GROMACS .gro file of C-alpha atoms in nm:
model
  309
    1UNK     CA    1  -2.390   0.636  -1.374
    2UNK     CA    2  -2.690   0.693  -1.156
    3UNK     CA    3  -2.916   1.033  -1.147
    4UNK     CA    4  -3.178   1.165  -0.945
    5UNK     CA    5  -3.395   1.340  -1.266
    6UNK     CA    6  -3.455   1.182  -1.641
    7UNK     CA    7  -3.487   1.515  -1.797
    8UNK     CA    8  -3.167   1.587  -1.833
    9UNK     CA    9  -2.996   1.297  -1.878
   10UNK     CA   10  -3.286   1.218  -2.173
   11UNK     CA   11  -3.225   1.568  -2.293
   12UNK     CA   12  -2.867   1.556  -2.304
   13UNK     CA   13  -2.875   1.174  -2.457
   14UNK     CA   14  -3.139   1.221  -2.727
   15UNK     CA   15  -3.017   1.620  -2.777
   16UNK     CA   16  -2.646   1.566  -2.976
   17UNK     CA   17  -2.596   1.624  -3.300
   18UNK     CA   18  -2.729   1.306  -3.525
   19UNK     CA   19  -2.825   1.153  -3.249
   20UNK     CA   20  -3.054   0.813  -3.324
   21UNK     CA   21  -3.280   0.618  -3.156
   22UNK     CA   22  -3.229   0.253  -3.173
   23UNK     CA   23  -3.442   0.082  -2.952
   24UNK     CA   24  -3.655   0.111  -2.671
   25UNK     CA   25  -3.928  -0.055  -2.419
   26UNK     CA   26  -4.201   0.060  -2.210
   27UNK     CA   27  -4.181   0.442  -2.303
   28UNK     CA   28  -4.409   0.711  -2.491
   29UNK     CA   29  -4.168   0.811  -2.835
   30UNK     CA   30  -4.405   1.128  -2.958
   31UNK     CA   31  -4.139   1.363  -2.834
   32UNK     CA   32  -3.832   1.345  -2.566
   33UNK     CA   33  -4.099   1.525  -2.344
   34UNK     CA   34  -4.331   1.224  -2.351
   35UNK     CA   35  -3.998   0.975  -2.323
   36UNK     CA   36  -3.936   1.165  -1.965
   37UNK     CA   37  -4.278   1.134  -1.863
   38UNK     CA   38  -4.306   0.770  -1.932
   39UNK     CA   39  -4.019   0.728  -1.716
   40UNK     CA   40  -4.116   0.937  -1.394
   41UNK     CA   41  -4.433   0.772  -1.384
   42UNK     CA   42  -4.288   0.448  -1.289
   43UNK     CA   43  -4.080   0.596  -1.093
   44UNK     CA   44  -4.411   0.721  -0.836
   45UNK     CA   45  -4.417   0.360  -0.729
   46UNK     CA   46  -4.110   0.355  -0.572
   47UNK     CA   47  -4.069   0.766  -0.485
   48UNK     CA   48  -3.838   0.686  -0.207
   49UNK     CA   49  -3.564   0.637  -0.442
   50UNK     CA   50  -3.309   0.896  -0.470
   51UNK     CA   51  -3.149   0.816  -0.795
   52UNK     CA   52  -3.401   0.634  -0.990
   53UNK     CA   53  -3.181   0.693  -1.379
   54UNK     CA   54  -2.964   0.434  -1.491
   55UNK     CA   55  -2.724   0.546  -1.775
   56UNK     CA   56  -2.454   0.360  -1.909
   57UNK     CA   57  -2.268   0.456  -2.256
   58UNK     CA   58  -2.103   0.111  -2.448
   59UNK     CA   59  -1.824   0.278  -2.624
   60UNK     CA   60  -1.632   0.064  -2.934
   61UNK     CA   61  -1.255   0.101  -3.034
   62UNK     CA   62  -1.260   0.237  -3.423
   63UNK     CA   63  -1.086  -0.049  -3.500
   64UNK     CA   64  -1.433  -0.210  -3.482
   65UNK     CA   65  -1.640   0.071  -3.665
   66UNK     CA   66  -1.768  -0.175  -3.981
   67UNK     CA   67  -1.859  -0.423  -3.788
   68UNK     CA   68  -2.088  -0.234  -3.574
   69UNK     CA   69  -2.397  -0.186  -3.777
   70UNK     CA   70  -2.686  -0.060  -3.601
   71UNK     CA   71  -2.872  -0.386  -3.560
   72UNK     CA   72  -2.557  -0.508  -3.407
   73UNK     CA   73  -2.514  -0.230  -3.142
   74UNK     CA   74  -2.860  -0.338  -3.046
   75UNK     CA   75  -2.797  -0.708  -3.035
   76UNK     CA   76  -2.492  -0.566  -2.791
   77UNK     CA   77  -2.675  -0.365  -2.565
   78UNK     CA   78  -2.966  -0.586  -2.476
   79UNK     CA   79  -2.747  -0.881  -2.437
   80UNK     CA   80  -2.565  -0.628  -2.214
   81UNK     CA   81  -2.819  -0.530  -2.043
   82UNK     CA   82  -2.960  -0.914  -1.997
   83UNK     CA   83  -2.577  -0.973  -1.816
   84UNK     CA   84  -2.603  -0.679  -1.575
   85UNK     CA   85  -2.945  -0.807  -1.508
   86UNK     CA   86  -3.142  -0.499  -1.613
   87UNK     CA   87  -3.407  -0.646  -1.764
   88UNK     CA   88  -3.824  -0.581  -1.683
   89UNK     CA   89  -3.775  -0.240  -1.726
   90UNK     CA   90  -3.814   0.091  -1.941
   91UNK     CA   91  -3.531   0.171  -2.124
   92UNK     CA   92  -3.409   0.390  -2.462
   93UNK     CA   93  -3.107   0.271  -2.650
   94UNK     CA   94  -2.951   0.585  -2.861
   95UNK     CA   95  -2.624   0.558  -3.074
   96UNK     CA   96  -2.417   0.893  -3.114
   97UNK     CA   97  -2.129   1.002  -3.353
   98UNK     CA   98  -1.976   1.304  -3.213
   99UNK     CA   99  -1.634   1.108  -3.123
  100UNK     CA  100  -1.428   0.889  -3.312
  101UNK     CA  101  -1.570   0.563  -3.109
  102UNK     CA  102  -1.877   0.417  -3.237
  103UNK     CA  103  -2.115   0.423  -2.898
  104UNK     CA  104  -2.438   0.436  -2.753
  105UNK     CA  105  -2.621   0.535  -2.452
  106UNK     CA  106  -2.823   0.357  -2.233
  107UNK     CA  107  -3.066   0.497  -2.024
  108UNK     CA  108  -3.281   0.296  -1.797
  109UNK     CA  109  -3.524   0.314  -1.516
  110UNK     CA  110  -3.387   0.136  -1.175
  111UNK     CA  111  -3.780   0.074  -1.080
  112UNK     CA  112  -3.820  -0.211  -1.329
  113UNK     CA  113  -4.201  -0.318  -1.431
  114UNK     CA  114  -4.274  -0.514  -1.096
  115UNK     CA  115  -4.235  -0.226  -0.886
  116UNK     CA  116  -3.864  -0.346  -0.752
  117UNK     CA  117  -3.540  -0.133  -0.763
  118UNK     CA  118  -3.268  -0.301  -0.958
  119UNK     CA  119  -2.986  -0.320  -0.806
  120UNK     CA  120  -2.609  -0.161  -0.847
  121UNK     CA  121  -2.422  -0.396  -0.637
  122UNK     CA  122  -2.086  -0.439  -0.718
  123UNK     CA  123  -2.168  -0.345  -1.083
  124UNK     CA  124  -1.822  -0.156  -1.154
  125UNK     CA  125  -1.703  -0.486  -1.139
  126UNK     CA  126  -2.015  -0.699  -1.309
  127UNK     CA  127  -1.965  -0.419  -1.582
  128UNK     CA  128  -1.549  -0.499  -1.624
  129UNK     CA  129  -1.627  -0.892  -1.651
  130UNK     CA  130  -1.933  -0.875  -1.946
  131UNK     CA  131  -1.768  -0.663  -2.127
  132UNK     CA  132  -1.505  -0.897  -2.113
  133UNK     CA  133  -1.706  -1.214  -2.192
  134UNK     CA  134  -1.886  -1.002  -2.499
  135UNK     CA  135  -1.575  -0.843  -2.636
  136UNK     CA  136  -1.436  -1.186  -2.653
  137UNK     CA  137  -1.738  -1.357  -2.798
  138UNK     CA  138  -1.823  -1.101  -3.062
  139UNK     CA  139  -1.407  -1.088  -3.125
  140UNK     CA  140  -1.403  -0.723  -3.024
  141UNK     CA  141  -1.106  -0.511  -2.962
  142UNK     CA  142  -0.977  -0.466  -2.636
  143UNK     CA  143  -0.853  -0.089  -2.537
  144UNK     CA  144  -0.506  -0.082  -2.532
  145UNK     CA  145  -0.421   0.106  -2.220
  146UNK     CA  146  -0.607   0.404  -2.056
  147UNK     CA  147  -0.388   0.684  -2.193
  148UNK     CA  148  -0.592   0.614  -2.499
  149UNK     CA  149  -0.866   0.759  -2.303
  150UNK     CA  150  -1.007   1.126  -2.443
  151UNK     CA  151  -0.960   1.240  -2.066
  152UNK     CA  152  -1.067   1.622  -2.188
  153UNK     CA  153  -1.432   1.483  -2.200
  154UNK     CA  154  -1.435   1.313  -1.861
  155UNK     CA  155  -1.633   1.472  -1.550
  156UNK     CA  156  -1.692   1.433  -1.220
  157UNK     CA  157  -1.516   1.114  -1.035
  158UNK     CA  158  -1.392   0.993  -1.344
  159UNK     CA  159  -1.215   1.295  -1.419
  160UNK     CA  160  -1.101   1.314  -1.057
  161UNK     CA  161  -0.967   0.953  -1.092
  162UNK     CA  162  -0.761   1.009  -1.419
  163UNK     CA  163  -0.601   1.306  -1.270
  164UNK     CA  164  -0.516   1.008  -0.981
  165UNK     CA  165  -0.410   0.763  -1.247
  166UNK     CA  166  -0.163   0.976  -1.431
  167UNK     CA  167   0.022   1.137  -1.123
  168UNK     CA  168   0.096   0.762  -0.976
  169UNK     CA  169   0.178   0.683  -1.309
  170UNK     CA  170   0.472   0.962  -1.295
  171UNK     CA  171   0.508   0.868  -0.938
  172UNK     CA  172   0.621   0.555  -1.005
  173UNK     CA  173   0.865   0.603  -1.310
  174UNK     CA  174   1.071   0.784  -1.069
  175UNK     CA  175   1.045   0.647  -0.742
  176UNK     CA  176   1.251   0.365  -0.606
  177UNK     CA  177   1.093   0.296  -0.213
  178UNK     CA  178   0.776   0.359  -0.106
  179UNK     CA  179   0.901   0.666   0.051
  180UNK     CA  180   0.993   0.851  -0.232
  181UNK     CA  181   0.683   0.737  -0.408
  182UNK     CA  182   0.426   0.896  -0.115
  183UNK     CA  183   0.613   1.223  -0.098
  184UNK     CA  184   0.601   1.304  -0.498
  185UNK     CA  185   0.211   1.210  -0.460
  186UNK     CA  186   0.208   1.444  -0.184
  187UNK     CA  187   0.354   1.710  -0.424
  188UNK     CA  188   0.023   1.608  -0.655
  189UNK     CA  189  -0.184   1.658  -0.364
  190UNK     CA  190  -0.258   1.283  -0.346
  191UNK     CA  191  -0.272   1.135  -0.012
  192UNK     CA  192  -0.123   0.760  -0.007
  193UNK     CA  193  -0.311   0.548   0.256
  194UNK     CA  194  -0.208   0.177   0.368
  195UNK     CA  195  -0.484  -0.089   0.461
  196UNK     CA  196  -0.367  -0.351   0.736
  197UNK     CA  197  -0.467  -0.695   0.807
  198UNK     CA  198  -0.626  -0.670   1.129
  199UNK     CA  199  -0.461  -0.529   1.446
  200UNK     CA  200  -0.100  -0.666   1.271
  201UNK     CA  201   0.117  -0.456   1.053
  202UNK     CA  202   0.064  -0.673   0.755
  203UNK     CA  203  -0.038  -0.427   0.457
  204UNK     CA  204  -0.369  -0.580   0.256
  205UNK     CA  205  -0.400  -0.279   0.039
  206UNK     CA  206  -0.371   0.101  -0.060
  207UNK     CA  207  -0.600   0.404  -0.127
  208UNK     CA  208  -0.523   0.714  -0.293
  209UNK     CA  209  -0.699   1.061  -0.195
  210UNK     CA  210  -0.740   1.392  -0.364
  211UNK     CA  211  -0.970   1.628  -0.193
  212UNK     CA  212  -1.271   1.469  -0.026
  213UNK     CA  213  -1.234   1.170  -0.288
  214UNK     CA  214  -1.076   0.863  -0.187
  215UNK     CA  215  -1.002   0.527  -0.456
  216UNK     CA  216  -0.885   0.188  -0.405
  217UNK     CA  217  -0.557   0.120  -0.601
  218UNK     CA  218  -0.720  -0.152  -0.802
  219UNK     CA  219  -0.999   0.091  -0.890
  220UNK     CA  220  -0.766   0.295  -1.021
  221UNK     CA  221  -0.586   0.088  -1.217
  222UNK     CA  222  -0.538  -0.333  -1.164
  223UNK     CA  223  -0.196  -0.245  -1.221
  224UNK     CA  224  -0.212  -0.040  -0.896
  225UNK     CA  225  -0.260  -0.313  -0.589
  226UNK     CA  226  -0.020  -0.302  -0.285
  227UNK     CA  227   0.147  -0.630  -0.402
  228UNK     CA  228   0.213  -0.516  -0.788
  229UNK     CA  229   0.332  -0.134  -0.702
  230UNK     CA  230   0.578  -0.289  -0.469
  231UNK     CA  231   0.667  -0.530  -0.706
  232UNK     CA  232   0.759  -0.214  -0.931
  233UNK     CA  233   0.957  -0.029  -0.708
  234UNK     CA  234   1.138  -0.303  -0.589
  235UNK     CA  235   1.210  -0.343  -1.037
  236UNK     CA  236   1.313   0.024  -1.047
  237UNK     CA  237   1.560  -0.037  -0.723
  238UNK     CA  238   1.737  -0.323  -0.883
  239UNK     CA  239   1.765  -0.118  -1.194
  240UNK     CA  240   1.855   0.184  -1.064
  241UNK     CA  241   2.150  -0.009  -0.899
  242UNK     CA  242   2.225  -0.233  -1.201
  243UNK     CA  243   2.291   0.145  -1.384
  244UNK     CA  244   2.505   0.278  -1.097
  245UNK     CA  245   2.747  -0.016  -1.144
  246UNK     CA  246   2.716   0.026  -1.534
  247UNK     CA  247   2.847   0.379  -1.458
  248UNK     CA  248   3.107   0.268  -1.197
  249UNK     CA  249   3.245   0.007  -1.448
  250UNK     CA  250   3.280   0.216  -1.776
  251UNK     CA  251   3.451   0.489  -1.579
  252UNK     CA  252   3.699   0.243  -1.448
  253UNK     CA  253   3.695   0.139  -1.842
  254UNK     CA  254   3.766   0.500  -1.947
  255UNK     CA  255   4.024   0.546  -1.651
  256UNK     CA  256   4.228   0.255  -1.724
  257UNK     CA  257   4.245   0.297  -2.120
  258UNK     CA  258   4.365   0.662  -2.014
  259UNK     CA  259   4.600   0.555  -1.774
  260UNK     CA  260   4.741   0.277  -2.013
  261UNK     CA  261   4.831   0.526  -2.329
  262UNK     CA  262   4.977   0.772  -2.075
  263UNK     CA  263   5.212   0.491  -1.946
  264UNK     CA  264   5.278   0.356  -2.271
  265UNK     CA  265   5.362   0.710  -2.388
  266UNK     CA  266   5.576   0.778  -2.182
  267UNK     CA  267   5.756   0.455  -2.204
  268UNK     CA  268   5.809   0.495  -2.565
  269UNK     CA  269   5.906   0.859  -2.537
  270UNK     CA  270   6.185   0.762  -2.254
  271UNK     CA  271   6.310   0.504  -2.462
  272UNK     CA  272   6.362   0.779  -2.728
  273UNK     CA  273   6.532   1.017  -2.519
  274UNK     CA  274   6.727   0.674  -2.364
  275UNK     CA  275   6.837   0.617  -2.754
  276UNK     CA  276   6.897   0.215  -2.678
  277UNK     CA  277   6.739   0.163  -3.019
  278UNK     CA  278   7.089   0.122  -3.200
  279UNK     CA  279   7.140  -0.190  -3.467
  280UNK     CA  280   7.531  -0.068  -3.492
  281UNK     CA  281   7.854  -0.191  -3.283
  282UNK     CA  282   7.886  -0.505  -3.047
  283UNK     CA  283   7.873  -0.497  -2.704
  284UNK     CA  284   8.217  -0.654  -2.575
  285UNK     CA  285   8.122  -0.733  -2.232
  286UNK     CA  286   7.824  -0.944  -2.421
  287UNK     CA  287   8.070  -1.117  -2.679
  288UNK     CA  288   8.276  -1.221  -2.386
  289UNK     CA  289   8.000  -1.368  -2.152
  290UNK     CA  290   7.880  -1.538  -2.467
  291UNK     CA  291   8.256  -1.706  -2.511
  292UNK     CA  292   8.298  -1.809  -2.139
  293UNK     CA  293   7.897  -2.010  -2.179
  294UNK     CA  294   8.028  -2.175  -2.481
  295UNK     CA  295   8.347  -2.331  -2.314
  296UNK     CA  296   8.181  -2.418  -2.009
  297UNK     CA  297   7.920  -2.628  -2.194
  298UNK     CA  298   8.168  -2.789  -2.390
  299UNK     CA  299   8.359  -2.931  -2.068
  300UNK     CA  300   8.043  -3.009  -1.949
  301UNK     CA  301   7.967  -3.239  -2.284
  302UNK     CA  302   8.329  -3.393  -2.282
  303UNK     CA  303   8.299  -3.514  -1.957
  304UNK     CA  304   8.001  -3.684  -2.017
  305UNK     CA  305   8.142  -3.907  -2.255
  306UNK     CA  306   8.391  -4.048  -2.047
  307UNK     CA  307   8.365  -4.419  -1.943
  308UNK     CA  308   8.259  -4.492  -1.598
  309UNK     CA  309   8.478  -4.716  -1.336
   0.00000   0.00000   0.00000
């Protein structure tokens, strides 16, 4: 984050409840007063700059609470810091336990020791890949998805954004075409937006706004690019169809088990009222068919046997 005034973000840092100082460089530490001071005097060579106050918070999944010792959330933050290349300047480093994630804040002047702003190019991005590499090298945990996220404490555009993230979320659990998918944003008051290659009507990328706040998909969420959301709906289609023929099938399944104990039903209770069941009596007509085979097959044999000319 980026502020215009080090009072209150110094206040509201040093302020909480147990709140400890862990390191620092280039400030005054007789009071918070003397901290902010520090701080806006560098700041008068560069008085141009509208938002002067870095502040970053390094939060830690709980999973990773005893390893992170004090001296080891320092050894994180500067080594941080050294990646994001905020380095030559005044900083405070202050760990807080008002949350179940073992954290600290950052706060850090953008007009380093030489007089030069550092800068916050493309550092959403820087920021995603170090923590990466030092997660990995320090065998950290990763978070497991964002609706791990205590979204009750978020403000301002990160608020705005999770309130983004969970209604395409819902969006997309029960949309099959891209059609069905903009109009239940619309019913979130999210605006879908396509990005085209161009003058053609190839489609790069998508945007989602809510008010006068507009996000890339893949800010939102990587899992929300052009390319991968159609890849889901397309998934949901093909299952959505897959069930519908599931359906069709095991009603034809029910149907024809119905239809066969009806007919066989009412076979047997024909034959019943038909009463051909009967073990008793001979059928003359039978015995006498049975008599006339016999003799036939016998003249049939005897001729046989008779020497040929």
């Amino acid at each position: 984050m980026k502020r215009a005034a080090f009072k209150g973000c110094v206040r509201y840092v040093m302020d909480k409840q147990d709140a400890k100082l862990l390191a620092s460089d280039g400030v005054l530490l007789q009071d918070m007063d003397s901290i902010v001071r520090s701080f806006n005097i560098q700041c008068l060579v560069k008085s141009n700059i509208k938002h002067p106050v870095g502040h970053i918070s390094l939060s830690y999944s709980p999973e990773d609470a005893d390893k992170l010792s004090n001296k080891i959330m320092v050894t994180l933050a500067k080594e941080y810091m050294q990646e994001m290349n905020i380095k030559d300047t005044q900083y405070i480093v202050v760990r807080h336990y008002d949350n179940g994630n073992p954290h600290v804040h950052i706060v850090f002047n953008r007009i380093d020791n030489n007089g030069k702003v550092i800068s916050d190019k493309n550092d959403r991005y820087r920021n995603e890949a170090i923590c990466k590499k030092i997660k990995n090298k320090y065998e950290l945990s990763f978070g497991k998805s964002k609706d791990k996220v205590k979204q009750h404490r978020l403000r301002g555009k990160d608020k705005t954004k999770y309130q983004v993230y969970n209604a395409v979320k819902d969006a997309l659990s029960r949309s099959t075409n891209w059609d069905n998918f903009e109009k239940r944003l619309k019913e979130n008051g999210i605006i879908l937006s396509y990005k085209y290659k161009g003058q053609t009507n190839e489609i790069q990328g998508i945007s989602f706004t809510i008010g006068n706040v507009t996000f890339k998909g893949s800010e939102v969420d990587r899992g929300f690019s052009y390319l991968k959301i159609d890849k889901l709906l397309d998934e949901n289609t093909q299952n959505h169809r897959q069930s519908k023929v599931t359906e069709q099938v095991s009603n034809q399944q029910n149907n024809t088990q119905s239809s066969g104990i009806g007919i066989v039903e009412s076979i047997i209770g024909g034959l019943d009222s038909m009463s051909i069941f009967q073990t008793h009596g001979e059928d003359p007509e039978e015995r006498c068919f049975q008599h006339e085979m016999e003799r036939r097959q016998k003249k049939i044999n005897k001729n046989s046997k008779r020497p040929k000319l």
